[in-house]
N, CA, C and O of each residue as an XYZ file, in Angstrom:
536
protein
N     -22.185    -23.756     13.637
C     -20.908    -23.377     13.092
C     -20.013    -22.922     14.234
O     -20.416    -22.134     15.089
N     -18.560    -23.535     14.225
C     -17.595    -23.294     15.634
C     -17.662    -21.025     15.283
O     -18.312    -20.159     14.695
N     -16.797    -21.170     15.931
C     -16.062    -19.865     15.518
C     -14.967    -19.662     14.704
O     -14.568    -18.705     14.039
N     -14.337    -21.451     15.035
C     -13.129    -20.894     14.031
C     -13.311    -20.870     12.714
O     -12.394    -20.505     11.978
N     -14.624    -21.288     12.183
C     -14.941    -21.027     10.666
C     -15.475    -19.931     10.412
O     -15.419    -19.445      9.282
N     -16.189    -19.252     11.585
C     -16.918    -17.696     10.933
C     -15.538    -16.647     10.780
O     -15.430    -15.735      9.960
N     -14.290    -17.153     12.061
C     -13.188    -16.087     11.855
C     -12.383    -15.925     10.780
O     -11.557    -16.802     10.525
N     -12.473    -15.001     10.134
C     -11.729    -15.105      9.015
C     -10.311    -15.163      8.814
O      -9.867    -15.438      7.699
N      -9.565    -14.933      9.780
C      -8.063    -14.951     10.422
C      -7.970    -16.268     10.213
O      -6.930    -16.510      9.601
N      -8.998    -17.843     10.604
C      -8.689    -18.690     11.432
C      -9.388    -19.752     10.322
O     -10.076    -20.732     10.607
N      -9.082    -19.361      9.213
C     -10.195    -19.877      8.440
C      -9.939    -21.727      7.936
O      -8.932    -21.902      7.249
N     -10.511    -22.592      8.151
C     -10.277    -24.188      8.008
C      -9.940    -24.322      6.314
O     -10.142    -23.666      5.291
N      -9.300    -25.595      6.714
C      -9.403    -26.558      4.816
C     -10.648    -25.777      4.586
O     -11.281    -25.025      5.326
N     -10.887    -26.295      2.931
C     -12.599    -26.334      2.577
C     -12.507    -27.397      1.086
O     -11.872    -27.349      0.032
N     -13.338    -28.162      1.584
C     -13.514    -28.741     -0.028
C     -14.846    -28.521     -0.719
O     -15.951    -28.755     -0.231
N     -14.575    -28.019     -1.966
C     -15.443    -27.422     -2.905
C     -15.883    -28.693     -3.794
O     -14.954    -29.112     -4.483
N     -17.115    -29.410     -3.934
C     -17.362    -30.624     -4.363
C     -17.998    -30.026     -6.004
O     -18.863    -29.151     -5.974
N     -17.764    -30.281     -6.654
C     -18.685    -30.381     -7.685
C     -19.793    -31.182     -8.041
O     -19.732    -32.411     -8.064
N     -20.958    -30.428     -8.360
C     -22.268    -31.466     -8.149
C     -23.262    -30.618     -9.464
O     -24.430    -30.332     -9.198
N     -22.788    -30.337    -10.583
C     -23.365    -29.384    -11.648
C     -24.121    -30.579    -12.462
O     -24.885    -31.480    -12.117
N     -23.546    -30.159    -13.717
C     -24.677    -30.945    -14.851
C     -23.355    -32.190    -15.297
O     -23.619    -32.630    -16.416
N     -22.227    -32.749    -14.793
C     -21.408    -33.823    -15.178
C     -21.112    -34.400    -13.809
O     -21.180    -35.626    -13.714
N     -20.771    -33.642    -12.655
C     -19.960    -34.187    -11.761
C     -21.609    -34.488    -10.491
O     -22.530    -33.713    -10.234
N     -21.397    -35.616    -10.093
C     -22.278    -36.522     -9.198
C     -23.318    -36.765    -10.158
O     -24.483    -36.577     -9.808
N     -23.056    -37.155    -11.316
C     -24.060    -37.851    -12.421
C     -23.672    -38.884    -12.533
O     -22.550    -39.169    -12.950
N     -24.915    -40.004    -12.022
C     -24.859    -41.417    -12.389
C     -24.862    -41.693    -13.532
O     -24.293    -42.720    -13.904
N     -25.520    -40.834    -14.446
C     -25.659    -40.815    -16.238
C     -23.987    -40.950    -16.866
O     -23.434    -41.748    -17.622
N     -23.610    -39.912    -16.230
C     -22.107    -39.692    -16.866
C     -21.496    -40.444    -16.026
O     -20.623    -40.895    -16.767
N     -21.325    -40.881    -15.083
C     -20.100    -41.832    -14.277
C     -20.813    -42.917    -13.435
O     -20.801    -42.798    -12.210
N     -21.442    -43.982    -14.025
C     -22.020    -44.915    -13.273
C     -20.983    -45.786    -12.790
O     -19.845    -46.093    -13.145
N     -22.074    -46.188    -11.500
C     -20.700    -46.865    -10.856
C     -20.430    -45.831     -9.409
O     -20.236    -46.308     -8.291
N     -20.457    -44.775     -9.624
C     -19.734    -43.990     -8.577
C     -21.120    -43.836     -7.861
O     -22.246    -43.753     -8.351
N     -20.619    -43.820     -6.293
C     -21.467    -43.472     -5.568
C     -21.374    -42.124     -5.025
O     -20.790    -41.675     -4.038
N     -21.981    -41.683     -5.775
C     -21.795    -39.782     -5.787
C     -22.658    -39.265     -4.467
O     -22.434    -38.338     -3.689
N     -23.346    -39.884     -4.504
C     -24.418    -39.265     -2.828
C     -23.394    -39.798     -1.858
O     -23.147    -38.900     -1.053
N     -22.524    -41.151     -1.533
C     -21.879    -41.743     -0.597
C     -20.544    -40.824     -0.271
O     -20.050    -40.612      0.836
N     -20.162    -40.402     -1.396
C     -18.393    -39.756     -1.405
C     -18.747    -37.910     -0.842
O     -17.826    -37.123     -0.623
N     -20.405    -37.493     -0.684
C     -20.374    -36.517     -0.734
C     -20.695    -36.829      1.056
O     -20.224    -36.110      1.937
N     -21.270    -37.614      1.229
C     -21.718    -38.420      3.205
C     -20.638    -38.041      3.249
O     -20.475    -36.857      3.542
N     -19.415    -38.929      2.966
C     -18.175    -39.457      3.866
C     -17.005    -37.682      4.060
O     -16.306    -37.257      4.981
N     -17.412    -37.043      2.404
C     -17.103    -35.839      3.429
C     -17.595    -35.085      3.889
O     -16.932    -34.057      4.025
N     -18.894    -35.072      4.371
C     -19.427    -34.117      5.561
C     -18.980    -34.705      6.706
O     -18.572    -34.105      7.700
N     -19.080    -36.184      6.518
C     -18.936    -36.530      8.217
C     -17.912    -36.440      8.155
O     -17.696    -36.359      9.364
N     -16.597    -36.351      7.543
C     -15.359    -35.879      8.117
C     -15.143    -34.748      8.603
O     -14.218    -34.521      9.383
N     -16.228    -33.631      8.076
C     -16.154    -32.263      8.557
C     -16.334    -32.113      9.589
O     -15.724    -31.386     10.373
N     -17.653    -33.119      9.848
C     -18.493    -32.786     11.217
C     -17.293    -33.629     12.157
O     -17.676    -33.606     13.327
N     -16.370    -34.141     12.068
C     -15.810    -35.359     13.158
C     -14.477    -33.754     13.594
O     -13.855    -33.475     14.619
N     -14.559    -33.120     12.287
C     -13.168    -32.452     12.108
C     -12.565    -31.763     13.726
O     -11.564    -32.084     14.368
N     -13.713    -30.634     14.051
C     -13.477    -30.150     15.029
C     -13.175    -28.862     14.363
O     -12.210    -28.134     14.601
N     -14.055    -28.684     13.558
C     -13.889    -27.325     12.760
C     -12.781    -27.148     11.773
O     -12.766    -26.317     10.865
N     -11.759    -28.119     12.085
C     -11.222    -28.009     10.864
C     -10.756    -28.413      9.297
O      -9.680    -28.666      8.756
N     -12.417    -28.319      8.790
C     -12.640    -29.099      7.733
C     -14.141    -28.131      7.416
O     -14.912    -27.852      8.335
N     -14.362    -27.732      6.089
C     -15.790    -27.355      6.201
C     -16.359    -27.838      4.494
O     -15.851    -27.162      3.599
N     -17.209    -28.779      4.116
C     -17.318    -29.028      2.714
C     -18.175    -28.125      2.300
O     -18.525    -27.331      3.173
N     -18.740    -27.949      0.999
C     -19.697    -26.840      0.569
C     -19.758    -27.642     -0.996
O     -18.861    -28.397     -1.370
N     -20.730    -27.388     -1.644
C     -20.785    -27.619     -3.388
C     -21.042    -26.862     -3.858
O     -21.397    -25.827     -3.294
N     -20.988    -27.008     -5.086
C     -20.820    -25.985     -6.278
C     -21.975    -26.595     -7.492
O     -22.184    -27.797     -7.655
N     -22.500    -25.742     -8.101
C     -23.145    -26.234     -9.676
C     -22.256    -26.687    -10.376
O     -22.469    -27.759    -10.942
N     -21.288    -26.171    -10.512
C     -20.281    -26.220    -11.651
C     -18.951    -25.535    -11.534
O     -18.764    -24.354    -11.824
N     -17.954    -26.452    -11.042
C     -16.657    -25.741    -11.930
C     -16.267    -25.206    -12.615
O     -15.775    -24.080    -12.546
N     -16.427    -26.091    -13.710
C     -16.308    -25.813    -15.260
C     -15.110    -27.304    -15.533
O     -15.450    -27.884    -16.564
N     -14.074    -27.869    -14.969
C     -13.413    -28.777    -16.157
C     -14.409    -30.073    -16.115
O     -13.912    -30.940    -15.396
N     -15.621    -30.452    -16.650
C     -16.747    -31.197    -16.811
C     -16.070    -32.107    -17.434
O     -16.316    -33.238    -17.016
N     -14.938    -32.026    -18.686
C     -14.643    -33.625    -18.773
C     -13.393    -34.245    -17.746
O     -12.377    -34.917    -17.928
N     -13.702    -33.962    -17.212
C     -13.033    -34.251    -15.723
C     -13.181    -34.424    -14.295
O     -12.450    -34.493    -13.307
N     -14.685    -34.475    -14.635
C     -15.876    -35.141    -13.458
C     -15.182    -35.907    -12.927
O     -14.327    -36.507    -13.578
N     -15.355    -36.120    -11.528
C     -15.802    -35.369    -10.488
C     -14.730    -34.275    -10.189
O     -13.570    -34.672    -10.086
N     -14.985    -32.931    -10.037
C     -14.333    -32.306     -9.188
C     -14.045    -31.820     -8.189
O     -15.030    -31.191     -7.803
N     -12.981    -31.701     -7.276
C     -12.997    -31.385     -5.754
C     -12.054    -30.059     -5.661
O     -10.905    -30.300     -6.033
N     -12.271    -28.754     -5.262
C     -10.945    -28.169     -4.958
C     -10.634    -28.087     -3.359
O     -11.327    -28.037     -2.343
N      -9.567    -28.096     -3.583
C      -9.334    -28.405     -1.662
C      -8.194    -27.052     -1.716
O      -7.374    -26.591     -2.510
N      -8.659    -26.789     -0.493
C      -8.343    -25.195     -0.375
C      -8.014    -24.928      1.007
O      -8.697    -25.329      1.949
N      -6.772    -24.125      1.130
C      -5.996    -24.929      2.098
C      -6.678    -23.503      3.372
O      -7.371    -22.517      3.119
N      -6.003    -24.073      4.926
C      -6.548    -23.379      6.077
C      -5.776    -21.879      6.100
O      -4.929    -21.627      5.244
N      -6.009    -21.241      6.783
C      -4.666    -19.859      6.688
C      -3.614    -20.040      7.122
O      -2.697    -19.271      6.835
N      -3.396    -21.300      8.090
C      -2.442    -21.215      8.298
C      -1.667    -22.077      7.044
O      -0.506    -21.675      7.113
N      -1.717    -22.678      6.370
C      -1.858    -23.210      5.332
C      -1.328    -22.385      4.101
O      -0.287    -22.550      3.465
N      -2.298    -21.480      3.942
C      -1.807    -20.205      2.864
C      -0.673    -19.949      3.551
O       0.348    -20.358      2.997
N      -0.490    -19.219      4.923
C       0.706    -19.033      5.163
C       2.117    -19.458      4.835
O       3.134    -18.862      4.480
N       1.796    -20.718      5.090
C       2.861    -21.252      4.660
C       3.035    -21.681      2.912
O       3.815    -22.504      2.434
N       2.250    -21.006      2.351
C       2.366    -21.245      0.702
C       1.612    -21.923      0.080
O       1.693    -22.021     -1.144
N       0.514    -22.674      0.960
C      -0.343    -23.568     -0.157
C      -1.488    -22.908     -0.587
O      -2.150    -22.117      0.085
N      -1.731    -23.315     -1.908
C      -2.693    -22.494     -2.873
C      -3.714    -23.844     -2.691
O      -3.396    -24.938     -2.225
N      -5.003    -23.428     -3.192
C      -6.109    -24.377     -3.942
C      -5.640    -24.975     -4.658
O      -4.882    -24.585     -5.545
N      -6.153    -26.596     -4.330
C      -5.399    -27.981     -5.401
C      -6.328    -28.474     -6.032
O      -7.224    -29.074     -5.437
N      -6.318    -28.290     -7.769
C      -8.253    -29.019     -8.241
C      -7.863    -29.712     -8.250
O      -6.648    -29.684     -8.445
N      -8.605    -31.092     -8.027
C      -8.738    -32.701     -7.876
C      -9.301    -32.921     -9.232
O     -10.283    -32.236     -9.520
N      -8.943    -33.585     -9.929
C     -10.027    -33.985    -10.986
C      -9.999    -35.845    -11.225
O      -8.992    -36.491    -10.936
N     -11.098    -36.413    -11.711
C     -11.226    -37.322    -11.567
C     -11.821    -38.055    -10.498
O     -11.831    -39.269    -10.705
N     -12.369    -37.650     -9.313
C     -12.300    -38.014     -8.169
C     -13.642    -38.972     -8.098
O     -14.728    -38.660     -7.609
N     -13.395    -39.822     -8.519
C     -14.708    -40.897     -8.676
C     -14.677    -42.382     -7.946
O     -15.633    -43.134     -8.133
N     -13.647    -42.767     -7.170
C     -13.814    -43.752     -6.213
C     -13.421    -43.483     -4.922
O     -13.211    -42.308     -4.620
N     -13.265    -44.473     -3.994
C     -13.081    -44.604     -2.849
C     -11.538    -44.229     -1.951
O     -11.247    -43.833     -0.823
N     -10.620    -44.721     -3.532
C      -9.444    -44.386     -3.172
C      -9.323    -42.561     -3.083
O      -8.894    -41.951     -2.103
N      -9.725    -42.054     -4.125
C      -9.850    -40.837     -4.607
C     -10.125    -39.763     -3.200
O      -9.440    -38.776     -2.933
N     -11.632    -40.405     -2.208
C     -11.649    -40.009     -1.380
C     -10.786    -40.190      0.265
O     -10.574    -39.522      1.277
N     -10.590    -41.106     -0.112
C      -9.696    -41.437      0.863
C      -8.487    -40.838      1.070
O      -8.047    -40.681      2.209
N      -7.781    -40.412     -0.116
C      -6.817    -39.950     -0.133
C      -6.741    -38.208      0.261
O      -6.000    -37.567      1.006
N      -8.055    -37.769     -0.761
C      -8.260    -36.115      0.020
C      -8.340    -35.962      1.655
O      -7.657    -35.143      2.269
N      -9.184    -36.782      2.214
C      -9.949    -36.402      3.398
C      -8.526    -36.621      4.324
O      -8.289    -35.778      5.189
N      -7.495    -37.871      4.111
C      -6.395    -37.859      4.939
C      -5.330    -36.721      4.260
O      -4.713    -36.043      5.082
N      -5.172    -36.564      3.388
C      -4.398    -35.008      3.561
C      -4.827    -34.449      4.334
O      -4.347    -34.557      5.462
N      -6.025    -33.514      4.076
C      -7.021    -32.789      5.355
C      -6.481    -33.063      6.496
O      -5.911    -32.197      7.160
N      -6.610    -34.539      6.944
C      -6.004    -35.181      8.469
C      -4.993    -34.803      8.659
O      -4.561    -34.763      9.811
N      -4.280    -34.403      7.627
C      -2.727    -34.039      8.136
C      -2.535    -32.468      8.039
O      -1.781    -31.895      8.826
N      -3.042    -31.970      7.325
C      -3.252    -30.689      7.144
C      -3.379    -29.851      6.087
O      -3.526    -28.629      6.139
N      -3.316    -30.558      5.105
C      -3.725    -30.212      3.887
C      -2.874    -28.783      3.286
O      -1.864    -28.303      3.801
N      -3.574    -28.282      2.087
C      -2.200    -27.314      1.525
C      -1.337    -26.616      1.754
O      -1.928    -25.698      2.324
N      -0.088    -26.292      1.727
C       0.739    -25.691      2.413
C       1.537    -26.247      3.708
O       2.690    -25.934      4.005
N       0.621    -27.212      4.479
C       1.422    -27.999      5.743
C       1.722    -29.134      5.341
O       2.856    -29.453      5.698
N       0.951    -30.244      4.471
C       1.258    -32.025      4.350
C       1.650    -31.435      2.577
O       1.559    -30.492      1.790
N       2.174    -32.970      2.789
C       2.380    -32.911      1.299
C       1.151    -34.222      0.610
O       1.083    -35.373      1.041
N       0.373    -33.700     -0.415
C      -0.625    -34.715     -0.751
C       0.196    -36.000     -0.929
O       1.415    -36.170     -0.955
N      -0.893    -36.903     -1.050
C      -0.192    -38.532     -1.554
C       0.283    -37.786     -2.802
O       0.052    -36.618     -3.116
N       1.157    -38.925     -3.591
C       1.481    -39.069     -4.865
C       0.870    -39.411     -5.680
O       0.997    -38.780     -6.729
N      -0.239    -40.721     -5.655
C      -1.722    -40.995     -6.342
C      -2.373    -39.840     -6.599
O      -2.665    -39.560     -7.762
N      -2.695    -39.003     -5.550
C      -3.740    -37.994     -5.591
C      -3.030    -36.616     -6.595
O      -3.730    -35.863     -7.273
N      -1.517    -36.523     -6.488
C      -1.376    -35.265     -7.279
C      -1.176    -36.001     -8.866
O      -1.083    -35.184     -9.781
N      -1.118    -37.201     -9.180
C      -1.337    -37.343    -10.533
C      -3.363    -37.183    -11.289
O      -3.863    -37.418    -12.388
N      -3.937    -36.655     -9.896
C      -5.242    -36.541    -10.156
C      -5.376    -34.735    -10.260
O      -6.482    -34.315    -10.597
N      -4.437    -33.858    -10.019
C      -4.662    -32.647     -9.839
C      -4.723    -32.047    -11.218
O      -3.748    -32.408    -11.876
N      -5.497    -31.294    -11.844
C      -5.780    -30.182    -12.941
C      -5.897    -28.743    -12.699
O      -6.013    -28.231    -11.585
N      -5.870    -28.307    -13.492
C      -5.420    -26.901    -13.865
C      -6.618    -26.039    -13.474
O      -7.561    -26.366    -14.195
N      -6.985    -25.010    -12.570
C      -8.291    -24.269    -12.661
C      -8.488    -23.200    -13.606
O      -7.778    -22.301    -14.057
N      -9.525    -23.532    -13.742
C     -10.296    -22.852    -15.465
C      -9.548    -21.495    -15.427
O      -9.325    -20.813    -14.427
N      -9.319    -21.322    -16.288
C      -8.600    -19.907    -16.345
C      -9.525    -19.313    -16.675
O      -9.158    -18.221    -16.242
N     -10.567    -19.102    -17.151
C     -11.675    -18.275    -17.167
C     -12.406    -17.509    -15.988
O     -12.969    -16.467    -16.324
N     -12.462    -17.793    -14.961
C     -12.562    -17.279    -13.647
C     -11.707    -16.586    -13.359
O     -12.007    -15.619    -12.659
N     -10.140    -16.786    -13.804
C      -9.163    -15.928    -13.531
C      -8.954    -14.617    -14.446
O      -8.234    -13.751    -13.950
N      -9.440    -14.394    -15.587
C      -9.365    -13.904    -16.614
C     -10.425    -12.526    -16.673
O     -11.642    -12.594    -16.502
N      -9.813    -11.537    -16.898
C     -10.838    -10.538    -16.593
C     -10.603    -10.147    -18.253
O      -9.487    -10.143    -18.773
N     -11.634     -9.884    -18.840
C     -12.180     -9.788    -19.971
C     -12.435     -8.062    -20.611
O     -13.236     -7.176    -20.312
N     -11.132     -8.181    -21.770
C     -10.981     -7.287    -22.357
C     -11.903     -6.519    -23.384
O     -12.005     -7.173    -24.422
N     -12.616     -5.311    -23.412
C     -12.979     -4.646    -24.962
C     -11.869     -4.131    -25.522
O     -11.924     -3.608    -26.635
């Protein structure tokens, strides 16, 4: 791991893959090469130069909306205003292609995503956000 990912000041993109009980299921989305799209972004991480770091998840939660990706922007990134973008749908080649070159450019807050890719963006579960009343 560089340093600029342990610093928290200095902190990279990150894409959050979903890999639970819907998303990288050949059962539920055959056809997709769910082990291949999860390769192509590590090795973009690893090519990144630290600035890129992938990680997975069990579960999101929007499951009928397999595959999910949240891409979550660098600090400098936040700085400039970009929030976490959920991807939903993200089940071909185009799908990936299109995240990993945002990333290339700089992803939230610095590039502006393709236009393909933000008709793929959904809403994050508001349940995570939601702190729960008696």
């Amino acid at each position: 791991m560089t340093s600029a990912i342990r610093t928290f000041g200095n902190r990279p993109c990150a894409l959050t893959v979903c890999r639970g009980c819907c998303c990288g299921d050949a059962r539920k989305n055959p056809g997709t090469d769910h082990a291949g799209q999860l390769r192509r972004m590590r090795e973009a991480a690893a090519a990144s130069a630290g600035r890129l770091v992938v990680r997975t998840s069990d579960c999101l939660g929007p499951c009928g909306q397999a595959n999910v990706v949240v891409v979550q922007p660098s600090t400098e990134g936040r700085r400039r205003g970009g929030r976490a973008a959920w991807v939903g749908w993200a089940l071909d080649d185009d799908s990936t292609d299109e995240i990993l070159a945002w990333i290339a450019a700089g992803g939230p807050g610095i590039a502006k995503p393709p236009a393909t890719l933000e008709l793929q963006f959904i809403p994050a579960p508001v349940e995570s956000r939601t702190v729960k009343r008696r």
